[in-house]
Amino acid sequence: MKMNKLYILFLALCLVGCAKKQPEKQPIKELHSEADLTGLRVGVQTGGTYDLQLSSRNDIVKMGYNSVSDALLALSQGKLDVFVDDESSIPLDEQKRLGIKVAFYGDEAIPCAFPLRKGDNGLRDSLSYFIDSLNATGEMKEIHDKWFLNETPSQLRIPDLGPEPTGKPILVGAVSELPPLSFHVAYDWQGFEPEVLQRFGRYAGRPVKFEHYPLSSAISALQSNKTDIIIGGIFITEERQKTMDFTSSHFSVRAAYYVKDENGQTASFGNKLKDMFYNNLVVEDRWKYITDGLWETVKISLFSLLLGTLFGAGVCALRMSRSKGLSKIAKIYIDLMRGIPMLVFLMIMFYVIFSKTGLGGTAIAVLAFAMNFAAYVSEMFRTSIQSVSKGQIEAGLALGLTKWQTFWHITAPQAVKSVMPVYKGEAVSLVKSTSIVGYIAIQDLTRASDIIRTRTFDAFFPLLIVTIIYFILAWLLGKALDLIVKSKKTTKNDHHKPFDKDLLRSRRFYTSGVERR
């Protein structure tokens, strides 16, 4: 009774506290320079140049975000006061749609260039000469202004530059998906930097091939010969020059300080939902990114499950081998696969072990996930096999069955029944784990949503779609495995005996020509 009174008193105090009028949030003052940022929550992209520049300031609350769309969502929700990024990162038409504006620009213009692999002097010198020529003739400024001074750069396209050359391809790792810098429409790359490189490709007689990478992965790809050039408005810094070479600068960019536009128009929920559906799926047929990414995820998942199950059975056989050496090797393999994070292992496979083999990213991903899945599956198989009573195995051998027949007709059915619930959970976990393959430039389901998010700056709708699709995939996989187990049980019950009639009539069940009965 006493505890009930205390509980009621606690609830009453909570209600009083909630009912107390909260102080109204003060509007952000007008910002005109970096000195006005004192006391504000300032968002930056984690690991970027602005993140490093603002790290020395103790008078602001610096908040890091992995993407522009995440930061803009926080800005619109009032969780952020200012977001700092390049002046070209958010086009004017997108600013109006998102209800944000530029409060002020930074004073310093930072030069940008194309990073190349250390030692690739021929490509560096040739591209630098081409850039210098465009700068000298003023053609570079014309290309720049065409993309950067247009209010709707996402609607622009690279002009017809003639037939594509047939020489050795120039492999480009793109780390930006934002107009006007670089973006792709229907898998054709557009933007200021792609146009410059396409023009250079015609000049050098080499086709240009683009792949999208996160910045950290693009640097690894550059150093492992997966790419020749990186694009994405990369700043020239002393630290970066230690690991990469840079061409001549092809443009400069200032910092822009974005804030919420309090005078912007607020749409109703219905219109917002309609706009989200239209912008994320209909415009430029962006739904195709989702369907293509889904197909890639399904391929990697299914092949990894099949190959990993076979690998797991083999590792299980080695683990249960009478040879101590083989058993030890299998145990080391299992411990190694279990101890390495899947993302780290995937990147090692792609950027180190198979970096010079020419093997595609999808094949490497399937092999990596299969090897990891096999380590877990092998232990599941071993435990389930050992759970079968030895008496049943001895009875099968006593009836004249071989070890293989005993395993197939007595041990395996019971082992499969006991292992299936755990196997199903691990299989579903593998499907969800494939969401990391975007780090090796595979456009899977998650990567497709990231591409859409970077184009629409919508942090919610693409992720919601992907979440629903992953849930459906996991549910369908679980149901499929349940049906397999159910069909096995039905087949077994139809015979009513552990061995079929043909097996009982085989020569192993004859003694002196007389059938055992």
XYZ file of C-alpha atoms in Angstrom:
517
model
C 0.000 0.000 0.000
C 2.852 2.305 0.887
C 4.560 1.569 -2.438
C 1.342 2.421 -4.306
C 1.164 5.815 -2.570
C 4.778 6.546 -3.473
C 4.099 5.520 -7.060
C 1.076 7.862 -7.257
C 3.125 10.703 -5.735
C 5.881 10.133 -8.317
C 3.372 10.280 -11.186
C 1.871 13.462 -9.792
C 5.291 15.136 -9.625
C 5.990 14.078 -13.226
C 2.687 15.564 -14.382
C 3.410 18.812 -12.564
C 6.831 18.972 -14.177
C 5.404 18.332 -17.642
C 2.668 20.906 -17.112
C 5.157 23.576 -16.146
C 5.545 26.076 -18.930
C 8.789 25.529 -20.815
C 10.842 28.533 -21.839
C 10.308 29.426 -25.484
C 13.212 28.795 -27.789
C 14.883 32.020 -28.762
C 15.198 32.599 -32.513
C 18.694 32.375 -33.929
C 20.252 35.744 -34.477
C 21.262 36.896 -37.935
C 24.565 35.328 -38.946
C 27.085 37.340 -40.926
C 30.442 35.735 -40.141
C 32.083 32.846 -38.315
C 32.306 35.021 -35.199
C 28.498 34.830 -34.917
C 28.597 31.030 -34.506
C 29.486 31.266 -30.809
C 27.160 29.120 -28.697
C 25.420 27.514 -31.708
C 25.118 23.890 -32.774
C 27.139 23.613 -35.974
C 26.842 20.544 -38.184
C 29.600 19.206 -40.427
C 30.274 16.068 -42.420
C 32.348 13.750 -40.253
C 35.987 13.610 -41.305
C 35.641 16.417 -43.833
C 37.710 19.561 -44.159
C 35.205 21.699 -42.249
C 35.160 19.133 -39.449
C 38.906 19.588 -39.058
C 38.771 23.370 -39.388
C 36.150 23.776 -36.660
C 37.734 21.266 -34.273
C 39.828 24.011 -32.667
C 36.785 26.078 -31.703
C 35.619 25.512 -28.130
C 32.871 28.125 -28.283
C 30.560 26.074 -30.540
C 28.847 22.694 -30.293
C 30.209 20.785 -33.285
C 28.026 17.893 -34.450
C 29.199 15.390 -37.069
C 26.971 13.707 -39.668
C 27.717 10.982 -42.200
C 25.754 12.602 -45.027
C 24.332 15.934 -46.132
C 20.773 14.567 -46.030
C 21.132 13.550 -42.359
C 22.446 17.000 -41.449
C 19.658 18.768 -43.342
C 17.054 16.618 -41.591
C 18.509 17.669 -38.232
C 18.501 21.303 -39.410
C 14.829 21.145 -40.423
C 13.902 19.500 -37.096
C 15.634 22.184 -35.045
C 18.312 19.812 -33.738
C 20.937 21.882 -35.533
C 21.410 25.631 -35.907
C 23.892 25.799 -38.797
C 25.247 23.343 -41.340
C 28.604 23.999 -43.029
C 29.405 22.582 -46.452
C 30.591 23.637 -49.899
C 28.666 26.442 -51.581
C 27.930 24.042 -54.437
C 26.646 21.159 -52.312
C 22.978 22.227 -52.289
C 21.615 23.833 -55.486
C 19.333 26.856 -55.196
C 16.201 24.974 -56.300
C 16.822 22.338 -53.625
C 17.366 25.040 -50.993
C 13.929 26.477 -51.760
C 12.292 23.049 -51.642
C 13.963 22.160 -48.337
C 13.251 25.530 -46.730
C 16.871 26.473 -46.065
C 19.099 29.331 -47.126
C 22.722 30.446 -47.002
C 23.363 32.802 -44.085
C 26.842 33.778 -45.296
C 29.848 32.456 -47.205
C 33.382 31.838 -46.021
C 36.043 34.340 -46.956
C 38.613 31.849 -48.209
C 38.223 30.029 -51.537
C 39.816 26.578 -51.299
C 41.312 25.101 -54.514
C 40.060 21.686 -55.662
C 41.822 19.208 -57.920
C 41.685 15.597 -59.082
C 43.607 13.171 -56.797
C 45.625 10.441 -58.490
C 47.701 7.490 -57.320
C 51.246 8.233 -56.250
C 53.646 7.499 -59.080
C 51.138 7.780 -61.929
C 53.051 10.735 -63.331
C 52.009 10.220 -66.949
C 48.296 10.562 -66.276
C 48.861 13.376 -63.789
C 50.983 15.445 -66.175
C 48.672 14.853 -69.135
C 45.520 15.811 -67.181
C 47.226 18.829 -65.600
C 48.303 20.074 -69.032
C 44.734 19.667 -70.303
C 43.306 21.567 -67.286
C 45.865 24.351 -67.668
C 44.920 24.682 -71.339
C 41.213 24.993 -70.499
C 42.013 27.579 -67.819
C 44.173 29.588 -70.222
C 41.547 29.717 -72.966
C 38.673 30.459 -70.564
C 36.841 27.289 -71.579
C 37.063 25.913 -68.022
C 35.224 28.986 -66.711
C 32.494 28.528 -69.318
C 31.989 24.903 -68.296
C 32.048 25.861 -64.604
C 29.530 28.698 -64.973
C 27.195 26.560 -67.074
C 26.827 24.082 -64.208
C 27.286 26.253 -61.109
C 25.301 29.361 -62.083
C 22.239 27.434 -63.237
C 19.347 27.309 -60.744
C 18.397 23.775 -61.842
C 21.726 22.047 -62.623
C 20.152 18.592 -62.176
C 18.318 19.159 -65.465
C 21.508 19.887 -67.430
C 23.336 17.227 -69.431
C 26.844 16.884 -70.854
C 26.793 17.841 -74.560
C 27.555 15.325 -77.266
C 31.353 15.103 -77.405
C 31.546 12.629 -80.268
C 32.144 8.866 -80.298
C 33.721 7.337 -77.199
C 37.390 6.315 -77.615
C 38.370 2.644 -77.514
C 41.669 2.854 -75.639
C 42.487 1.776 -72.099
C 39.707 3.054 -69.769
C 40.344 5.752 -67.193
C 38.738 4.442 -64.006
C 37.138 7.188 -61.939
C 35.931 6.865 -58.355
C 33.129 9.365 -57.691
C 32.551 10.379 -54.057
C 29.895 12.994 -54.796
C 26.316 12.464 -55.982
C 25.318 16.117 -55.880
C 24.515 18.481 -58.743
C 26.229 20.456 -60.137
C 29.512 18.790 -59.178
C 28.827 15.175 -60.186
C 25.698 13.040 -60.288
C 24.214 10.361 -62.481
C 20.926 10.042 -64.271
C 19.886 6.619 -65.573
C 23.464 5.461 -64.873
C 25.019 8.166 -67.076
C 27.234 10.486 -65.051
C 26.567 14.197 -65.387
C 27.974 17.333 -63.821
C 30.916 19.693 -63.971
C 33.718 17.257 -63.131
C 32.400 14.378 -65.294
C 32.228 16.767 -68.268
C 35.823 17.885 -67.708
C 37.011 14.261 -67.566
C 34.907 13.214 -70.559
C 36.510 16.021 -72.558
C 39.921 14.874 -71.341
C 39.077 11.302 -72.372
C 38.410 12.480 -75.938
C 41.691 14.425 -75.841
C 43.695 11.417 -74.529
C 41.875 8.830 -76.661
C 40.691 6.864 -73.628
C 37.118 6.087 -72.454
C 36.140 7.207 -68.938
C 34.397 4.750 -66.596
C 32.774 5.922 -63.337
C 32.080 4.014 -60.121
C 30.620 5.440 -56.926
C 32.580 5.034 -53.668
C 32.435 6.499 -50.169
C 35.427 8.819 -49.717
C 37.388 6.440 -47.471
C 36.778 3.529 -49.841
C 37.711 5.654 -52.870
C 41.127 6.352 -51.368
C 41.633 2.617 -50.772
C 40.486 1.904 -54.330
C 42.952 4.468 -55.663
C 45.868 2.938 -53.775
C 44.934 -0.610 -54.818
C 44.641 0.223 -58.552
C 40.853 -0.102 -58.607
C 40.586 3.525 -59.758
C 42.888 6.048 -61.448
C 41.226 9.320 -60.409
C 38.877 10.523 -57.669
C 36.233 13.191 -58.245
C 33.993 14.987 -55.783
C 35.390 18.458 -55.188
C 38.463 17.190 -53.330
C 40.440 19.919 -51.547
C 44.221 20.068 -51.892
C 45.727 19.719 -48.416
C 49.249 19.014 -47.203
C 48.120 15.860 -45.433
C 46.463 14.449 -48.548
C 49.486 15.262 -50.691
C 51.498 12.808 -48.605
C 49.453 9.848 -49.888
C 48.106 11.109 -53.237
C 49.209 13.208 -56.184
C 47.041 16.097 -57.405
C 46.506 17.648 -60.802
C 46.344 21.379 -61.406
C 43.325 22.994 -59.746
C 40.230 23.151 -61.966
C 38.049 25.274 -59.638
C 37.840 26.751 -56.150
C 35.014 26.661 -53.642
C 33.995 28.581 -50.536
C 32.296 27.340 -47.416
C 28.560 28.039 -47.150
C 26.748 28.298 -43.811
C 23.221 26.966 -44.257
C 20.388 27.811 -41.843
C 16.670 27.141 -41.757
C 14.649 29.666 -43.734
C 11.951 30.794 -41.294
C 10.105 32.563 -44.128
C 9.910 29.452 -46.274
C 6.554 27.934 -47.110
C 5.463 24.875 -45.109
C 3.518 22.262 -47.068
C 0.750 20.124 -45.588
C 1.460 16.525 -44.578
C -0.414 15.188 -47.598
C 1.535 17.359 -50.015
C 4.809 16.467 -48.283
C 4.055 12.770 -48.644
C 3.130 13.241 -52.294
C 6.329 15.232 -52.920
C 8.452 12.590 -51.169
C 6.992 9.819 -53.315
C 7.414 11.851 -56.507
C 10.939 13.122 -55.795
C 12.321 9.827 -54.505
C 10.785 7.384 -56.957
C 9.246 9.054 -60.008
C 11.710 11.805 -60.981
C 14.380 10.480 -63.361
C 12.936 6.962 -62.858
C 14.689 6.693 -59.497
C 12.614 3.629 -58.655
C 14.976 1.747 -60.977
C 17.778 2.264 -58.456
C 15.656 0.387 -55.912
C 14.769 -2.501 -58.250
C 18.340 -2.879 -59.535
C 19.703 -2.668 -55.994
C 17.180 -5.266 -54.843
C 18.284 -7.648 -57.585
C 21.923 -7.168 -56.563
C 21.093 -7.838 -52.911
C 19.106 -10.974 -53.790
C 21.941 -12.330 -55.960
C 24.612 -11.798 -53.336
C 22.403 -13.194 -50.560
C 21.299 -16.369 -52.348
C 24.695 -17.295 -53.759
C 26.358 -16.565 -50.412
C 23.836 -18.793 -48.617
C 24.292 -21.685 -51.038
C 28.073 -21.457 -51.256
C 28.433 -20.769 -47.535
C 26.326 -23.812 -46.657
C 28.524 -26.038 -48.828
C 31.682 -24.484 -47.353
C 30.238 -24.933 -43.890
C 29.571 -28.618 -44.481
C 33.163 -29.060 -45.613
C 34.575 -27.175 -42.634
C 32.326 -29.229 -40.346
C 33.717 -32.437 -41.868
C 37.259 -31.212 -41.210
C 36.355 -30.120 -37.690
C 34.960 -33.586 -36.868
C 37.803 -35.398 -38.603
C 39.815 -37.934 -36.634
C 42.936 -36.182 -37.887
C 43.997 -33.697 -35.220
C 45.803 -31.603 -37.843
C 42.716 -31.153 -40.052
C 40.528 -30.505 -37.021
C 42.958 -27.847 -35.787
C 43.021 -26.113 -39.183
C 39.227 -25.995 -39.238
C 39.099 -24.582 -35.702
C 41.614 -21.853 -36.580
C 39.551 -20.938 -39.650
C 36.361 -20.731 -37.590
C 37.967 -18.577 -34.900
C 39.518 -16.303 -37.537
C 36.252 -15.728 -39.402
C 34.380 -15.135 -36.174
C 36.945 -12.662 -34.897
C 37.181 -10.382 -37.959
C 34.381 -7.810 -38.486
C 32.566 -8.530 -41.742
C 33.112 -5.035 -43.134
C 36.857 -5.227 -42.489
C 37.067 -8.702 -44.046
C 35.092 -7.573 -47.108
C 37.387 -4.608 -47.704
C 40.513 -6.754 -47.219
C 39.200 -9.213 -49.793
C 38.386 -6.462 -52.296
C 41.228 -3.980 -51.822
C 44.069 -6.324 -50.832
C 43.687 -10.025 -51.613
C 41.809 -9.722 -54.932
C 42.888 -6.190 -55.837
C 44.842 -7.232 -58.930
C 42.850 -10.263 -60.070
C 40.188 -8.452 -62.090
C 37.470 -10.297 -60.184
C 34.261 -8.281 -59.969
C 32.938 -6.780 -56.761
C 29.836 -9.007 -56.724
C 31.877 -12.207 -56.997
C 34.236 -11.038 -54.239
C 31.284 -10.122 -52.008
C 29.701 -13.557 -52.514
C 32.978 -15.290 -51.661
C 33.574 -13.125 -48.582
C 30.070 -13.602 -47.173
C 30.145 -17.322 -47.966
C 33.434 -17.767 -46.106
C 32.097 -15.894 -43.097
C 28.761 -17.736 -43.154
C 30.558 -21.095 -43.415
C 32.356 -20.515 -40.106
C 29.071 -20.162 -38.229
C 27.198 -22.840 -40.171
C 29.929 -25.435 -39.611
C 29.585 -25.139 -35.833
C 25.791 -25.363 -36.113
C 26.124 -28.546 -38.161
C 28.662 -30.043 -35.767
C 26.530 -29.371 -32.706
C 23.374 -30.774 -34.313
C 25.157 -33.901 -35.540
C 26.635 -34.551 -32.118
C 23.195 -34.193 -30.552
C 21.970 -37.355 -32.336
C 22.074 -40.352 -30.023
C 25.015 -42.714 -30.612
C 22.678 -45.618 -30.009
C 20.755 -44.842 -33.197
C 23.974 -44.699 -35.186
C 25.148 -48.017 -33.742
C 21.754 -49.555 -34.541
C 22.067 -48.467 -38.171
C 25.527 -49.976 -38.443
C 24.283 -53.167 -36.817
C 21.590 -53.461 -39.505
C 24.321 -53.533 -42.127
C 24.231 -49.921 -43.252
C 27.434 -48.235 -44.289
C 28.605 -45.154 -42.391
C 27.359 -42.943 -45.239
C 23.928 -44.603 -45.315
C 23.696 -44.317 -41.538
C 24.522 -40.630 -41.717
C 22.152 -39.908 -44.611
C 19.124 -41.854 -43.346
C 19.482 -41.587 -39.564
C 21.768 -38.731 -38.506
C 21.096 -36.099 -41.187
C 17.270 -35.887 -40.891
C 17.450 -35.383 -37.142
C 20.375 -32.958 -37.410
C 18.571 -30.852 -40.016
C 15.489 -30.666 -37.823
C 17.456 -29.442 -34.813
C 19.727 -27.018 -36.711
C 17.080 -25.323 -38.858
C 15.849 -22.695 -36.332
C 19.417 -21.485 -35.696
C 20.334 -21.743 -39.392
C 17.300 -19.665 -40.342
C 18.323 -16.896 -37.947
C 21.875 -16.860 -39.294
C 20.624 -16.823 -42.893
C 18.409 -13.813 -42.198
C 21.355 -12.117 -40.511
C 23.476 -12.689 -43.635
C 20.858 -11.036 -45.852
C 20.851 -7.957 -43.622
C 24.667 -7.925 -43.471
C 24.900 -7.543 -47.252
C 23.928 -3.887 -46.739
C 27.660 -3.080 -46.352
C 28.661 -4.049 -49.907
C 28.342 -0.412 -50.983
C 31.802 0.104 -49.492
C 33.262 -1.834 -52.439
C 31.269 0.061 -55.098
C 28.392 -2.415 -55.411
C 25.032 -0.756 -55.910
C 22.918 -2.910 -53.656
C 19.626 -2.006 -52.012
C 21.150 0.168 -49.294
C 23.486 1.890 -51.704
C 20.536 2.625 -54.002
C 18.760 4.398 -51.142
C 21.927 6.385 -50.413
C 22.096 7.537 -54.043
C 18.483 8.688 -53.912
C 19.029 10.424 -50.561
C 21.988 12.379 -51.882
C 19.899 13.581 -54.808
C 16.718 14.440 -52.886
C 18.227 15.280 -49.458
C 15.413 13.179 -47.988
C 16.765 11.212 -45.027
C 13.502 9.405 -44.283
C 11.569 8.116 -47.302
C 14.324 6.089 -49.079
C 15.342 4.458 -45.801
C 11.732 3.594 -45.048
C 11.380 1.875 -48.422
C 14.591 -0.091 -47.917
C 13.559 -1.074 -44.379
C 10.263 -2.500 -45.645
C 12.000 -4.390 -48.476
C 14.591 -5.921 -46.130
C 11.790 -6.992 -43.788
C 9.942 -8.663 -46.664
C 13.141 -10.401 -47.841
C 13.851 -11.726 -44.346
C 10.238 -12.869 -43.930
C 10.195 -14.636 -47.311
C 13.519 -16.356 -46.594
C 12.274 -17.579 -43.226
C 9.051 -18.896 -44.790
C 10.992 -20.637 -47.570
C 13.222 -22.429 -45.057
C 10.165 -23.417 -42.995
C 8.574 -24.911 -46.116
C 11.721 -26.909 -46.835
C 11.663 -28.405 -43.340
C 7.926 -29.048 -43.576
C 8.305 -30.838 -46.916
C 11.030 -33.027 -45.422
C 8.752 -33.965 -42.538
C 5.882 -34.771 -44.922
C 8.107 -37.001 -47.041
C 9.329 -38.822 -43.956
C 5.833 -39.359 -42.562
C 4.592 -40.745 -45.891
C 7.003 -43.699 -45.613
C 6.111 -44.554 -42.007
C 9.489 -46.325 -41.761
C 13.052 -45.071 -41.388
C 14.148 -46.803 -44.615
C 12.265 -47.172 -47.881
C 11.310 -50.469 -49.489
C 14.003 -50.378 -52.161
C 16.664 -49.932 -49.499
C 15.328 -52.910 -47.530
C 15.535 -55.007 -50.679
C 19.099 -53.976 -51.477
C 21.813 -56.555 -51.462
C 23.119 -55.295 -48.133
C 20.000 -56.719 -46.475
C 20.368 -60.225 -47.884
C 21.924 -63.119 -46.057
C 22.562 -66.310 -48.090
C 20.112 -65.091 -50.732
C 17.236 -64.883 -48.263
C 15.692 -61.445 -47.608
C 15.645 -60.402 -43.992
C 12.151 -59.976 -42.676
